[in-house]
Short mmCIF file of C-alpha atoms in Angstrom, two decimals:
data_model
loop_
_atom_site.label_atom_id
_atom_site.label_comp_id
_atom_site.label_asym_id
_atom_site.label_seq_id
_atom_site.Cartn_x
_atom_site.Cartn_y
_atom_site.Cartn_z
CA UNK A 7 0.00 0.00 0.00
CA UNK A 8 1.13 3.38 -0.87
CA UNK A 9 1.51 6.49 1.83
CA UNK A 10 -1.73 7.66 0.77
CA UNK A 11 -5.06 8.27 2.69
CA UNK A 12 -8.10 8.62 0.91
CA UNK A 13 -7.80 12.06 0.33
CA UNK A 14 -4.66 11.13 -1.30
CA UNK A 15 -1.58 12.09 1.03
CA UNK A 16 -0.79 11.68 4.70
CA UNK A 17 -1.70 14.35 7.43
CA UNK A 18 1.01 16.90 8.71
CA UNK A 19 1.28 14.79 11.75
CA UNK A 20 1.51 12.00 9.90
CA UNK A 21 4.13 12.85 7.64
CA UNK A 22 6.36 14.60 10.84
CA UNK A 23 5.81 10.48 12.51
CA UNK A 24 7.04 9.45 9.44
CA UNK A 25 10.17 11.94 8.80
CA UNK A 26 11.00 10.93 12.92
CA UNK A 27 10.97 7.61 12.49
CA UNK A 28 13.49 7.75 9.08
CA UNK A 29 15.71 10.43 11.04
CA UNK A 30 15.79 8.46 14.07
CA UNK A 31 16.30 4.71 13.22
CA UNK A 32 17.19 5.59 9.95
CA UNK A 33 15.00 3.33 7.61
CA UNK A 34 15.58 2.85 4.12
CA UNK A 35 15.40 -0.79 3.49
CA UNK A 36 12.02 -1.46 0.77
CA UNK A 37 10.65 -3.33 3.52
CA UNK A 38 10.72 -1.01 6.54
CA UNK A 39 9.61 1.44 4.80
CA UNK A 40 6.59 -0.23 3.47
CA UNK A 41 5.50 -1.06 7.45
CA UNK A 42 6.49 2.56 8.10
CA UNK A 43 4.45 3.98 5.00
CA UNK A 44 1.60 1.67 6.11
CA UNK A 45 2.48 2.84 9.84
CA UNK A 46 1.29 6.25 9.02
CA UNK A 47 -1.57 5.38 7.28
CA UNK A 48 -2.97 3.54 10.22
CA UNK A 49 -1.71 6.57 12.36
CA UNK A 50 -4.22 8.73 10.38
CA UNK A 51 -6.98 6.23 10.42
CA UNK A 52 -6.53 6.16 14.41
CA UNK A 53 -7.02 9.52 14.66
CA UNK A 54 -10.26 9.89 12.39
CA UNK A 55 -11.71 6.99 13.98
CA UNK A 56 -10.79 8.64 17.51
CA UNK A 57 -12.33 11.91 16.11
CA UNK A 58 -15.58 9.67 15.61
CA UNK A 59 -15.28 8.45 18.64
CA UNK A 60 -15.45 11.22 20.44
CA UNK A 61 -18.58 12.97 18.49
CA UNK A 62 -20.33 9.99 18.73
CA UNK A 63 -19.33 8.02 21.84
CA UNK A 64 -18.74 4.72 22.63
CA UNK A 65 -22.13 3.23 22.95
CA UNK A 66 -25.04 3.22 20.47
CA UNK A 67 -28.51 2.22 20.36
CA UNK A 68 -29.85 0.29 16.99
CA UNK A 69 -33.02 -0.16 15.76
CA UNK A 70 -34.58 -2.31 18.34
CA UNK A 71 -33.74 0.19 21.13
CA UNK A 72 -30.67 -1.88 22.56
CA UNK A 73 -27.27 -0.35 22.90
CA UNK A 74 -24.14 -1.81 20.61
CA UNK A 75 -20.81 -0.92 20.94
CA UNK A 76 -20.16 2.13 18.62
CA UNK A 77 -18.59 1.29 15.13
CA UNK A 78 -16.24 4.10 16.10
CA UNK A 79 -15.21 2.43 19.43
CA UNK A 80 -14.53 -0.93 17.71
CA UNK A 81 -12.32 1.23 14.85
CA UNK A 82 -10.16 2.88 17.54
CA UNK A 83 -9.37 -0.60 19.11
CA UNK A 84 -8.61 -2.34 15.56
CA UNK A 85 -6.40 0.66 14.50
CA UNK A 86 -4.53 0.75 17.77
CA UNK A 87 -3.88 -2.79 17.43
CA UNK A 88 -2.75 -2.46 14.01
CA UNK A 89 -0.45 0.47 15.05
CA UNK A 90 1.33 -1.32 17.84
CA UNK A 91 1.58 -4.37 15.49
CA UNK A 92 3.31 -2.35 12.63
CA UNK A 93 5.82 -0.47 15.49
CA UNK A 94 7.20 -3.67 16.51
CA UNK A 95 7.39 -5.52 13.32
CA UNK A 96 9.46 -2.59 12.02
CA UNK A 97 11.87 -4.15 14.83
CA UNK A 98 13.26 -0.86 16.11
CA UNK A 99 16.14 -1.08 18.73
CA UNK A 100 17.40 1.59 20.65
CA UNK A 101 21.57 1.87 20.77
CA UNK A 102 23.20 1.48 23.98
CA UNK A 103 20.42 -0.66 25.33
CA UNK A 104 20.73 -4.14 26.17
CA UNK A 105 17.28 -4.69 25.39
CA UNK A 106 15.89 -6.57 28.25
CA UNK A 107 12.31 -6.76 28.78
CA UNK A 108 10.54 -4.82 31.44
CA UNK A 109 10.73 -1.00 32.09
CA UNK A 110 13.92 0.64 32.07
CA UNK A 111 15.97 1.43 34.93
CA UNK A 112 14.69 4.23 37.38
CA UNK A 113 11.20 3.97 36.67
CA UNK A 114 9.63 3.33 40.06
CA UNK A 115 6.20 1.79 40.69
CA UNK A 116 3.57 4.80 42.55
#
């Protein structure tokens, strides 16, 4: 998929996520940027779908009077997943880590 939305290119914030991300970890392989391009994409869908979500709420009645969860709830949980997916398959490490699992060092439970 191309780093296109429907309206044909990626939001502001969008493309800044992107530019980070290639400036940062420096990704220019065909195949992280692909999951990057595709990254950005779902980061604009999150945040239309979070829009929705927030005009029309979480909870919806149909037809029959009973209430559904909201199309726009179910949207924000799908994209989120997808985002968090795409991060980590991009397989992004930090230098100087010794990337152990678990919070880093000085972060201290409330």
């Amino acid at each position: 998929m191309n780093s296109i939305t429907k309206n044909g290119t990626l939001s502001p914030a969008a493309r800044k996520l992107r530019k980070g991300f290639i400036d940062t970890w420096e990704v220019a392989d065909p195949a992280g940027v692909a999951l990057l391009d595709e990254l950005c994409c779902c980061y604009d869908r999150l945040q239309e779908a979070k829009a929705g979500l927030r005009q029309h709420g979480a909870v919806m009645v149909d037809r029959f009077g009973q209430q559904k969860t909201s199309p726009w709830f179910l949207a924000v949980r799908d994209e989120t997943s997808t985002f968090v997916r795409l991060s980590k398959a991009l397989n992004l490490e930090v230098e100087g880590q010794d990337n152990r699992p678990g919070r880093p060092d000085g972060w201290v439970p409330e």
